[in-house]
Short mmCIF file of C-alpha atoms and ligand atoms in Angstrom, two decimals:
data_model
loop_
_atom_site.label_atom_id
_atom_site.label_comp_id
_atom_site.label_asym_id
_atom_site.label_seq_id
_atom_site.Cartn_x
_atom_site.Cartn_y
_atom_site.Cartn_z
CA MET A 950 -24.64 29.00 -6.98
CA SER A 951 -21.79 27.45 -8.99
CA LYS A 952 -21.50 23.77 -8.43
CA SER A 953 -17.84 24.20 -7.62
CA THR A 954 -18.89 25.51 -4.19
CA HIS A 955 -19.42 21.79 -3.39
CA LEU A 956 -15.71 21.42 -3.43
CA ALA A 957 -13.87 21.49 -0.09
CA HIS A 958 -12.65 24.98 0.73
CA ARG A 959 -9.01 24.02 0.56
CA ILE A 960 -9.60 22.43 -2.91
CA GLN A 961 -11.61 25.52 -4.14
CA ASN A 962 -8.52 27.72 -3.41
CA LEU A 963 -6.15 25.56 -5.27
CA GLN A 964 -4.50 27.30 -8.22
CA PRO A 965 -3.49 25.41 -11.46
CA SER A 966 0.24 25.20 -11.86
CA ALA A 967 1.25 28.54 -13.49
CA ILE A 968 4.34 26.74 -14.84
CA ARG A 969 2.37 24.25 -16.65
CA GLU A 970 0.43 27.05 -18.44
CA LEU A 971 3.64 28.94 -19.14
CA LEU A 972 5.36 25.88 -20.48
CA LYS A 973 2.50 24.31 -22.41
CA HIS A 974 4.00 25.62 -25.60
CA SER A 975 7.47 24.22 -24.76
CA LYS A 976 6.67 20.91 -26.47
CA MET A 977 6.36 22.67 -29.89
CA PRO A 978 8.81 21.30 -32.45
CA GLY A 979 12.10 23.04 -32.42
CA VAL A 980 11.83 24.38 -28.90
CA ILE A 981 14.78 23.48 -26.63
CA SER A 982 13.55 22.91 -23.09
CA LEU A 983 15.82 23.61 -20.16
CA ALA A 984 12.81 23.60 -18.05
CA GLY A 985 11.57 20.14 -16.75
CA GLY A 986 13.56 18.23 -14.21
CA ILE A 987 13.40 15.20 -16.49
CA PRO A 988 16.17 12.61 -16.41
CA SER A 989 17.99 11.89 -19.70
CA GLN A 990 16.21 8.91 -21.28
CA GLU A 991 19.23 8.13 -23.54
CA LEU A 992 20.97 7.01 -20.36
CA PHE A 993 18.20 4.58 -19.21
CA ASP A 994 19.68 1.16 -18.75
CA LYS A 995 17.65 -0.59 -21.42
CA GLU A 996 19.52 -3.87 -21.26
CA GLY A 997 19.55 -4.22 -17.54
CA LEU A 998 15.73 -3.15 -17.25
CA ALA A 999 14.98 -5.76 -19.91
CA GLN A 1000 16.85 -8.43 -18.12
CA ALA A 1001 15.28 -7.55 -14.81
CA THR A 1002 11.87 -7.63 -16.44
CA GLN A 1003 12.51 -11.18 -17.80
CA MET A 1004 13.76 -12.30 -14.37
CA VAL A 1005 10.53 -11.05 -12.79
CA VAL A 1006 8.34 -12.83 -15.28
CA ASP A 1007 10.36 -16.07 -15.13
CA LYS A 1008 10.99 -16.16 -11.36
CA ASN A 1009 8.76 -13.76 -9.45
CA PHE A 1010 5.51 -13.71 -11.52
CA ASN A 1011 3.08 -14.06 -8.68
CA ASP A 1012 4.74 -11.44 -6.46
CA ALA A 1013 4.85 -9.04 -9.41
CA PHE A 1014 1.20 -9.27 -10.24
CA GLN A 1015 -0.39 -9.92 -6.90
CA TYR A 1016 -1.41 -7.49 -4.08
CA GLY A 1017 1.51 -6.92 -1.76
CA LEU A 1018 2.33 -5.50 1.63
CA THR A 1019 1.62 -1.86 2.31
CA GLU A 1020 5.27 -1.56 3.51
CA GLY A 1021 6.55 -2.90 0.25
CA ASN A 1022 8.29 -5.85 -1.28
CA VAL A 1023 10.34 -7.56 1.33
CA GLU A 1024 13.32 -8.35 -0.97
CA LEU A 1025 13.49 -4.72 -2.14
CA ARG A 1026 13.44 -3.50 1.38
CA GLN A 1027 16.28 -5.80 2.29
CA GLN A 1028 18.28 -4.63 -0.65
CA LEU A 1029 17.49 -1.03 0.23
CA VAL A 1030 19.18 -1.51 3.67
CA GLY A 1031 22.40 -2.10 1.63
CA LEU A 1032 21.94 0.67 -0.62
CA CYS A 1033 21.23 3.10 2.28
CA ARG A 1034 24.48 1.71 3.94
CA GLU A 1035 26.47 2.94 0.94
CA ARG A 1036 25.05 6.32 1.70
CA GLY A 1037 26.18 6.07 5.40
CA ILE A 1038 22.76 5.34 6.67
CA THR A 1039 22.13 2.51 9.00
CA THR A 1040 18.51 1.23 8.82
CA ASN A 1041 16.59 -2.09 8.75
CA PRO A 1042 13.81 -3.43 6.40
CA ASP A 1043 11.15 -2.77 9.17
CA GLN A 1044 11.80 0.93 9.17
CA LEU A 1045 11.45 1.29 5.43
CA LEU A 1046 8.19 2.01 3.51
CA ILE A 1047 8.27 1.75 -0.29
CA THR A 1048 6.30 4.61 -1.84
CA SER A 1049 5.23 5.57 -5.30
CA GLY A 1050 8.19 7.79 -5.89
CA SER A 1051 9.52 10.15 -3.19
CA GLN A 1052 6.62 12.44 -4.18
CA GLN A 1053 4.23 10.17 -2.42
CA ALA A 1054 6.42 9.85 0.67
CA LEU A 1055 6.32 13.66 0.90
CA ASP A 1056 2.59 13.67 0.68
CA LEU A 1057 2.15 10.87 3.29
CA LEU A 1058 4.53 12.55 5.75
CA ILE A 1059 2.97 16.01 5.40
CA ARG A 1060 -0.46 14.55 5.69
CA ALA A 1061 0.48 12.52 8.81
CA LEU A 1062 2.08 15.51 10.47
CA ALA A 1063 0.13 18.59 9.61
CA ASN A 1064 -2.57 20.03 11.91
CA PRO A 1065 -4.36 23.22 10.91
CA GLY A 1066 -2.06 26.11 11.73
CA ASP A 1067 0.98 24.15 12.25
CA VAL A 1068 4.23 25.75 10.89
CA PHE A 1069 6.18 23.98 8.24
CA VAL A 1070 9.40 25.69 7.15
CA VAL A 1071 10.79 25.42 3.60
CA GLU A 1072 13.83 26.86 1.95
CA ARG A 1073 13.62 29.89 -0.16
CA PRO A 1074 13.51 28.71 -3.05
CA THR A 1075 12.12 25.31 -2.49
CA TYR A 1076 10.75 22.28 -4.46
CA LEU A 1077 7.55 23.39 -6.04
CA ALA A 1078 5.56 20.09 -5.54
CA THR A 1079 6.13 20.25 -1.84
CA LEU A 1080 4.55 23.67 -1.80
CA GLN A 1081 1.60 21.99 -3.61
CA ILE A 1082 1.26 19.36 -1.12
CA LEU A 1083 1.47 21.90 1.72
CA SER A 1084 -1.27 23.92 0.01
CA LEU A 1085 -3.48 20.86 0.38
CA THR A 1086 -3.21 20.92 4.11
CA GLU A 1087 -4.03 23.81 6.52
CA ALA A 1088 -0.56 23.99 7.66
CA ARG A 1089 1.16 27.53 7.74
CA VAL A 1090 4.19 27.67 5.39
CA GLN A 1091 7.14 29.98 6.49
CA SER A 1092 10.36 30.20 4.51
CA VAL A 1093 14.01 30.64 5.48
CA GLY A 1094 16.61 31.99 3.00
CA GLY A 1095 19.29 30.07 1.27
CA ASP A 1096 22.75 30.98 -0.12
CA GLU A 1097 25.53 29.08 -1.79
CA HIS A 1098 25.80 26.73 1.35
CA GLY A 1099 22.11 25.88 1.39
CA MET A 1100 19.48 26.82 3.98
CA ILE A 1101 20.68 29.72 6.23
CA VAL A 1102 20.26 27.78 9.52
CA ASP A 1103 20.93 30.95 11.58
CA GLU A 1104 17.64 32.43 10.04
CA LEU A 1105 15.89 29.30 11.22
CA GLU A 1106 17.34 29.75 14.62
CA ALA A 1107 16.10 33.33 14.85
CA LEU A 1108 12.50 32.16 13.70
CA LEU A 1109 12.54 29.56 16.43
CA LYS A 1110 12.81 32.35 19.07
CA THR A 1111 9.17 33.45 18.21
CA THR A 1112 7.74 30.58 16.43
CA ARG A 1113 6.98 26.93 17.32
CA ILE A 1114 7.86 24.77 14.36
CA LYS A 1115 6.50 21.56 13.47
CA CYS A 1116 8.57 20.49 10.59
CA VAL A 1117 11.39 21.75 8.26
CA TYR A 1118 11.43 20.41 4.79
CA LEU A 1119 14.56 20.68 2.71
CA VAL A 1120 16.62 19.09 -0.14
CA PRO A 1121 19.97 19.44 1.49
CA THR A 1122 21.94 17.97 -1.35
CA PHE A 1123 22.14 19.23 -4.91
CA GLY A 1124 18.81 21.01 -4.20
CA ASN A 1125 15.92 21.43 -6.50
CA PRO A 1126 15.81 24.27 -7.70
CA SER A 1127 18.97 25.84 -6.12
CA GLY A 1128 21.52 23.20 -6.96
CA THR A 1129 23.22 24.00 -3.65
CA THR A 1130 24.24 21.61 -0.86
CA LEU A 1131 24.05 22.43 2.87
CA SER A 1132 27.36 22.70 4.42
CA ALA A 1133 28.56 20.26 7.10
CA GLU A 1134 28.48 22.95 9.79
CA ARG A 1135 24.91 23.87 9.01
CA ARG A 1136 23.80 20.19 8.87
CA GLU A 1137 25.20 19.75 12.43
CA LYS A 1138 23.49 22.86 13.56
CA LEU A 1139 20.14 22.09 11.94
CA VAL A 1140 20.03 18.67 13.58
CA LYS A 1141 20.92 20.06 16.87
CA LEU A 1142 18.12 22.55 16.56
CA ALA A 1143 15.69 19.87 15.65
CA ILE A 1144 16.58 17.91 18.71
CA GLU A 1145 16.60 20.85 21.03
CA HIS A 1146 13.27 22.38 19.84
CA ASP A 1147 11.80 18.93 18.90
CA PHE A 1148 10.72 19.67 15.26
CA ILE A 1149 10.85 17.02 12.47
CA ILE A 1150 13.26 17.33 9.52
CA ILE A 1151 12.00 15.83 6.21
CA GLU A 1152 15.21 15.18 4.28
CA ASP A 1153 14.35 14.86 0.73
CA ASP A 1154 17.35 13.33 -1.15
CA PRO A 1155 16.64 12.40 -4.83
CA TYR A 1156 19.85 13.91 -6.12
CA GLY A 1157 22.51 13.08 -3.43
CA ALA A 1158 23.96 10.19 -5.53
CA ILE A 1159 24.48 12.28 -8.51
CA SER A 1160 27.64 13.99 -7.33
CA PHE A 1161 30.20 15.40 -9.77
CA THR A 1162 33.05 15.18 -7.34
CA GLU A 1163 34.19 12.50 -4.78
CA GLU A 1164 33.20 14.84 -1.93
CA ARG A 1165 30.24 13.67 0.11
CA GLN A 1166 28.23 15.32 2.77
CA LYS A 1167 26.77 13.08 5.45
CA THR A 1168 22.94 12.89 5.24
CA LEU A 1169 20.99 14.79 8.05
CA PHE A 1170 19.84 11.26 8.87
CA GLN A 1171 23.36 10.17 9.54
CA VAL A 1172 24.30 13.30 11.34
CA ALA A 1173 21.38 12.73 13.71
CA ALA A 1174 22.22 9.06 14.15
CA GLU A 1175 25.71 9.97 15.12
CA MET A 1176 24.19 12.15 17.84
CA GLY A 1177 22.15 9.21 19.15
CA ASN A 1178 18.96 10.68 17.63
CA HIS A 1179 16.65 8.29 15.57
CA GLU A 1180 13.44 10.17 15.95
CA ASN A 1181 13.59 13.62 14.33
CA VAL A 1182 14.90 13.11 10.83
CA VAL A 1183 12.78 11.37 8.20
CA TYR A 1184 14.79 10.52 5.11
CA THR A 1185 13.21 9.98 1.64
CA SER A 1186 14.89 8.95 -1.67
CA THR A 1187 13.93 7.54 -5.05
CA PHE A 1188 14.94 5.45 -8.00
CA SER A 1189 13.61 8.20 -10.21
CA LYS A 1190 16.83 10.01 -11.00
CA ILE A 1191 19.23 7.10 -10.79
CA LEU A 1192 17.23 4.42 -12.68
CA ALA A 1193 13.81 5.51 -14.21
CA PRO A 1194 11.11 7.85 -13.01
CA GLY A 1195 8.37 5.93 -14.64
CA LEU A 1196 8.78 3.11 -12.31
CA ARG A 1197 7.48 5.32 -9.55
CA VAL A 1198 9.46 3.63 -6.88
CA GLY A 1199 10.83 5.60 -3.86
CA TRP A 1200 11.24 4.91 -0.26
CA VAL A 1201 11.12 6.57 3.16
CA ILE A 1202 12.86 5.66 6.37
CA LEU A 1203 10.43 6.15 9.26
CA PRO A 1204 11.22 6.63 12.83
CA GLU A 1205 9.54 4.14 15.23
CA TRP A 1206 6.89 6.58 16.37
CA MET A 1207 5.76 7.35 12.82
CA LYS A 1208 6.00 3.92 11.26
CA GLN A 1209 2.55 2.42 11.87
CA LYS A 1210 0.66 5.53 11.28
CA VAL A 1211 2.35 6.52 8.03
CA ALA A 1212 1.72 2.94 6.83
CA ILE A 1213 -1.99 3.29 7.51
CA VAL A 1214 -2.09 6.59 5.59
CA LYS A 1215 -0.34 4.83 2.73
CA GLN A 1216 -2.91 1.91 2.97
CA ALA A 1217 -5.71 4.35 2.75
CA THR A 1218 -4.14 6.02 -0.17
CA ASP A 1219 -3.26 3.09 -2.55
CA LEU A 1220 -2.86 -0.08 -0.49
CA HIS A 1221 0.75 -0.39 -1.59
CA ALA A 1222 3.22 0.69 -4.35
CA ASN A 1223 3.00 -0.95 -7.77
CA SER A 1224 3.93 -4.65 -7.21
CA PHE A 1225 5.49 -5.09 -10.73
CA SER A 1226 7.79 -2.00 -10.36
CA GLN A 1227 8.91 -3.05 -6.96
CA SER A 1228 9.79 -6.57 -8.11
CA LEU A 1229 11.51 -5.13 -11.11
CA VAL A 1230 13.74 -2.89 -9.08
CA ALA A 1231 14.42 -5.74 -6.64
CA ALA A 1232 15.58 -7.86 -9.62
CA TYR A 1233 17.48 -5.06 -11.12
CA LEU A 1234 19.50 -4.58 -7.86
CA THR A 1235 20.63 -8.17 -7.93
CA LEU A 1236 22.38 -7.53 -11.29
CA GLY A 1237 25.05 -5.17 -9.94
CA ARG A 1238 24.29 -2.56 -12.53
CA LEU A 1239 23.04 0.27 -10.35
CA ASN A 1240 26.39 1.69 -9.39
CA PRO A 1241 27.75 1.62 -12.90
CA GLN A 1242 24.59 3.26 -13.99
CA ILE A 1243 24.93 6.03 -11.34
CA ALA A 1244 28.55 6.49 -12.43
CA LEU A 1245 27.49 6.96 -16.09
CA ILE A 1246 24.72 9.47 -15.03
CA ARG A 1247 27.23 11.40 -13.00
CA ASP A 1248 29.80 11.57 -15.88
CA VAL A 1249 27.18 12.68 -18.49
CA TYR A 1250 25.40 15.32 -16.24
CA LYS A 1251 28.67 16.69 -15.08
CA GLN A 1252 29.82 17.24 -18.69
CA LYS A 1253 26.59 18.85 -19.52
CA CYS A 1254 26.64 21.05 -16.48
CA LEU A 1255 30.10 22.15 -17.28
CA SER A 1256 29.09 22.95 -20.88
CA LEU A 1257 25.97 24.94 -19.90
CA SER A 1258 27.94 26.82 -17.18
CA ARG A 1259 30.70 27.65 -19.69
CA TYR A 1260 28.34 28.90 -22.35
CA LEU A 1261 26.15 30.90 -19.81
CA GLN A 1262 29.48 32.40 -18.49
CA GLU A 1263 30.80 33.28 -21.97
CA GLU A 1264 27.70 34.48 -23.56
CA LEU A 1265 25.59 35.93 -20.71
CA GLY A 1266 28.06 36.26 -17.83
CA GLU A 1267 27.65 40.16 -17.82
CA HIS A 1268 23.86 39.72 -17.29
CA ILE A 1269 23.43 36.66 -15.01
CA SER A 1270 25.39 34.99 -12.21
CA PHE A 1271 25.12 31.45 -10.81
CA ASN A 1272 26.98 29.05 -8.48
CA GLN A 1273 28.62 26.17 -10.30
CA PRO A 1274 26.55 22.92 -9.31
CA GLN A 1275 28.52 20.11 -7.78
CA GLY A 1276 25.91 17.54 -8.61
CA GLY A 1277 22.20 16.94 -9.39
CA MET A 1278 20.28 18.32 -12.35
CA PHE A 1279 19.77 22.02 -11.92
CA LEU A 1280 21.60 25.23 -12.43
CA TRP A 1281 20.01 28.21 -10.52
CA ALA A 1282 20.91 31.60 -11.82
CA GLN A 1283 19.92 35.27 -11.32
CA PHE A 1284 20.11 38.30 -13.29
CA ARG A 1285 22.62 40.89 -11.98
CA TYR A 1286 19.96 43.55 -12.11
CA GLU A 1287 16.19 43.83 -11.61
CA PHE A 1288 14.53 41.61 -14.18
CA ASP A 1289 11.29 39.73 -14.57
CA THR A 1290 12.14 36.18 -15.73
CA THR A 1291 8.41 35.20 -16.06
CA LYS A 1292 7.76 37.92 -18.53
CA TRP A 1293 11.07 37.14 -20.33
CA LEU A 1294 9.83 33.61 -20.95
CA GLN A 1295 7.52 34.86 -23.61
CA GLN A 1296 10.41 36.29 -25.50
CA THR A 1297 12.70 33.24 -25.08
CA LEU A 1298 9.91 31.01 -26.21
CA GLU A 1299 9.68 33.01 -29.43
CA LYS A 1300 13.35 32.29 -29.90
CA GLY A 1301 12.70 28.68 -29.20
CA VAL A 1302 14.10 28.05 -25.72
CA VAL A 1303 12.41 27.68 -22.33
CA TYR A 1304 13.49 27.47 -18.63
CA VAL A 1305 11.46 27.74 -15.33
CA PRO A 1306 11.14 31.22 -13.94
CA GLY A 1307 12.38 31.36 -10.40
CA GLU A 1308 9.43 33.02 -8.78
CA PHE A 1309 7.39 29.85 -8.68
CA PHE A 1310 9.80 28.18 -6.23
CA PHE A 1311 9.07 30.76 -3.56
CA SER A 1312 6.37 30.39 -1.01
CA ASP A 1313 6.79 34.16 -0.29
CA ASN A 1314 9.25 37.01 -1.15
CA ALA A 1315 9.68 35.68 -4.63
CA ASP A 1316 12.85 36.87 -6.42
CA LYS A 1317 11.76 37.60 -9.93
CA LYS A 1318 15.17 37.88 -11.36
CA THR A 1319 15.91 34.11 -10.62
CA LEU A 1320 15.61 31.25 -13.04
CA ARG A 1321 16.17 27.50 -13.13
CA PHE A 1322 17.90 25.59 -15.94
CA SER A 1323 17.87 21.83 -16.14
CA TYR A 1324 20.95 20.43 -18.16
CA ALA A 1325 19.87 16.77 -17.83
CA THR A 1326 17.64 16.42 -20.93
CA ALA A 1327 19.18 18.54 -23.61
CA THR A 1328 22.06 17.44 -25.78
CA GLU A 1329 25.43 19.24 -25.83
CA GLU A 1330 24.61 20.90 -29.12
CA GLN A 1331 21.21 21.89 -27.86
CA LEU A 1332 22.70 23.37 -24.72
CA TYR A 1333 24.89 25.54 -26.94
CA GLU A 1334 22.08 26.58 -29.18
CA ALA A 1335 19.85 27.29 -26.14
CA VAL A 1336 22.31 29.78 -24.76
CA GLN A 1337 22.64 31.43 -28.12
CA ARG A 1338 18.89 31.83 -28.27
CA LEU A 1339 18.69 33.14 -24.79
CA LYS A 1340 21.24 35.70 -25.72
CA SER A 1341 19.33 36.76 -28.73
CA ALA A 1342 16.13 37.08 -26.65
CA LEU A 1343 17.78 39.57 -24.36
N1 LIG B 705 11.70 15.75 -4.36
C1 LIG B 705 12.39 16.48 -5.20
C2 LIG B 705 13.29 17.59 -4.76
C3 LIG B 705 12.36 16.37 -6.68
O1 LIG B 705 12.98 17.11 -7.52
C4 LIG B 705 11.46 15.34 -7.15
C5 LIG B 705 11.30 15.06 -8.60
N2 LIG B 705 11.15 16.10 -9.39
C6 LIG B 705 10.77 14.55 -6.21
C7 LIG B 705 10.81 14.75 -4.79
C8 LIG B 705 9.73 13.48 -6.66
O2 LIG B 705 10.38 12.50 -7.30
P1 LIG B 705 9.73 11.09 -7.60
O3 LIG B 705 8.35 11.03 -6.94
O4 LIG B 705 9.75 10.81 -8.99
O5 LIG B 705 10.58 10.14 -6.76
#
């Protein structure tokens, strides 16, 4: 018998990421990648990060290099209360847990909630790595469709008539991969349903700050708080897209009933998030540079998004359609006719351009004619060239 039978059943069944396989050639010289959700490193605030690093070494050396609290650096949590306030969220340091990116927050939350057979609802399409976390549990995944206004909450309501739901996971603002934002009306309805049917909402918000307009949707957390509910919505966000992903610093706001248990799961996982990174972010936040940094990211991504949209419209508009993103890093598109974007990738790769085929973002009912472009990493010239290459691959 193969030794791999020693692996736990749920691990034996794990599949390697098909995307990774498909995209392993995308790092070849000359290939333009519109695939990865990778922030533009030209925009990293080198001066501010260097200054903050020096401050940590000079003033906070011991904290930065010593073990710390599982809940996270106290100063950072205090500053996060202010940052959350700017997002319309009222919280306090005791409710916050600093995590190794929001990816870890998702993992801790799902592990803390999922019993075998519990139903977790995701959007169709949804964030791939959350599907991966769910595949490590014995929870059941059900999906609800999305349109240009985000998750179709009426579909969720219909599902609730027949199914007991434990948790709904969504990226309500500038979604990955859909780029869409849940409308105010749907936000309200979703939160009401959560209260009425007592399910948990995991609100994953890495992109909310990267808005291309002045229009803001309230977070689901805020919508619930305004209804007097502080129990059903769990909010997570991260410094990955607004400062630097390599820091691996994110946070989650935990309701009272989850706080202690999730901290224990975190403790069992890694004791606490990286002390140096946490001290660094805390120092950075005292410099007053984060908001200008976010403004810069918003401006640059907005321009790139407009450019990519224009080129796609002009060159490929008769073949594909898409909604114009209002923020975030992704443009989600679909062919106007039946088409297999996974197969097509081989041809576009030969022409020197890659994207992510849409089917991987679906837990079921995959729509093979969809695809995701990221405009964050490529330069303006590369975006133009990429679209020319896509056209020649058709
Ligand atoms: N959620 C979503 C929707 C994301 O797109 C990402 C990053 N790709 C994450 C969570 C995780 O980000 P991080 O762990 O870097 O904070």
